[in-house]
Amino acid sequence: MQQENRDNLFEQLKIDEGVVYEVYEDHLGYATFGVGHLILESDPEYGAEVGTPVTEERVTELFQKDCEIVLADCQILYPDFDDLPEEVQLIV
């Protein structure tokens, strides 16, 4: 997926799902921030208190990393993923 498409996806998800620039607990009680980034033990934010601010740059950085993981999974599940129309890629 081209960077422009990732940027479009990021903007659309911010509209659809929202974006939070602080640590919060998701509906299951897991520490999260940004556009639904689950805080991992490897993240510097791990163990931060709810309400701890997170920069826009950090949210964008982790969205890009999370996107890479999802795209790798998509290419496993759909070997022709890169050949699918942009709209289909964004939906998947």
Coordinates of C-alpha atoms in Angstrom, one line a residue:
M1 CA 0.0 0.0 0.0
Q2 CA 1.4 3.4 -1.0
Q3 CA 2.2 6.0 1.6
E4 CA -0.5 8.3 0.3
N5 CA -3.0 5.5 0.8
R6 CA -1.8 4.9 4.4
D7 CA -2.2 8.6 5.1
N8 CA -5.7 8.4 3.7
L9 CA -6.4 5.4 5.9
F10 CA -5.0 7.2 9.0
E11 CA -7.3 10.2 8.3
Q12 CA -10.3 8.0 7.7
L13 CA -9.7 6.0 10.9
K14 CA -9.3 9.1 12.9
I15 CA -12.8 10.2 11.7
D16 CA -14.4 6.8 12.1
E17 CA -12.7 5.5 15.2
G18 CA -11.3 8.6 16.8
V19 CA -7.8 9.4 18.0
V20 CA -6.8 10.0 21.6
Y21 CA -3.5 11.7 22.4
E22 CA -3.2 10.3 25.9
V23 CA -3.2 6.8 27.5
Y24 CA -6.7 5.4 28.1
E25 CA -8.2 2.1 28.8
D26 CA -10.1 0.5 25.9
H27 CA -13.4 -1.3 26.4
L28 CA -11.6 -4.4 27.7
G29 CA -9.5 -2.4 30.2
Y30 CA -6.2 -2.5 28.2
A31 CA -3.9 0.5 28.1
T32 CA -4.2 2.1 24.7
F33 CA -3.6 5.4 22.9
G34 CA -3.8 6.9 19.4
V35 CA -6.0 5.1 16.9
G36 CA -6.5 2.0 19.1
H37 CA -2.8 1.2 19.6
L38 CA -2.6 -1.4 22.4
I39 CA 0.4 -0.5 24.5
L40 CA 3.0 -3.3 24.5
E41 CA 5.7 -4.0 27.1
S42 CA 8.2 -2.9 24.5
D43 CA 6.6 0.6 24.2
P44 CA 8.0 3.4 26.4
E45 CA 4.4 4.2 27.4
Y46 CA 4.0 0.8 29.0
G47 CA 3.0 1.3 32.7
A48 CA 2.1 4.9 32.1
E49 CA -1.0 6.1 34.0
V50 CA -4.3 6.7 32.3
G51 CA -4.3 10.3 31.1
T52 CA -0.6 10.5 30.4
P53 CA -0.2 12.7 27.2
V54 CA 1.1 11.2 24.0
T55 CA 2.4 13.4 21.2
E56 CA 0.9 13.5 17.7
E57 CA 4.2 12.4 16.3
R58 CA 4.2 9.3 18.5
V59 CA 0.6 8.4 17.6
T60 CA 1.5 8.7 13.9
E61 CA 4.7 6.7 14.3
L62 CA 2.9 3.8 16.0
F63 CA 0.0 3.9 13.5
Q64 CA 2.6 3.4 10.7
K65 CA 4.2 0.5 12.6
D66 CA 0.8 -1.1 13.3
C67 CA -0.1 -0.6 9.7
E68 CA 3.0 -2.5 8.6
I69 CA 2.0 -5.5 10.8
V70 CA -1.6 -5.5 9.4
L71 CA -0.3 -5.1 5.8
A72 CA 2.0 -8.1 6.3
D73 CA -1.0 -10.1 7.6
C74 CA -3.1 -9.0 4.6
Q75 CA -0.5 -10.2 2.2
I76 CA -0.5 -13.6 3.8
L77 CA -4.2 -13.9 3.8
Y78 CA -4.7 -12.3 0.3
P79 CA -1.6 -13.1 -1.9
D80 CA -2.9 -10.7 -4.5
F81 CA -3.5 -7.9 -2.0
D82 CA -1.1 -5.5 -3.7
D83 CA -3.1 -5.9 -7.0
L84 CA -6.5 -5.2 -5.4
P85 CA -8.1 -1.8 -6.0
E86 CA -7.2 0.9 -3.5
E87 CA -10.7 1.0 -2.1
V88 CA -10.6 -2.7 -1.4
Q89 CA -7.2 -2.5 0.2
L90 CA -8.5 0.2 2.5
I91 CA -11.5 -1.8 3.5
V92 CA -9.5 -4.9 4.2

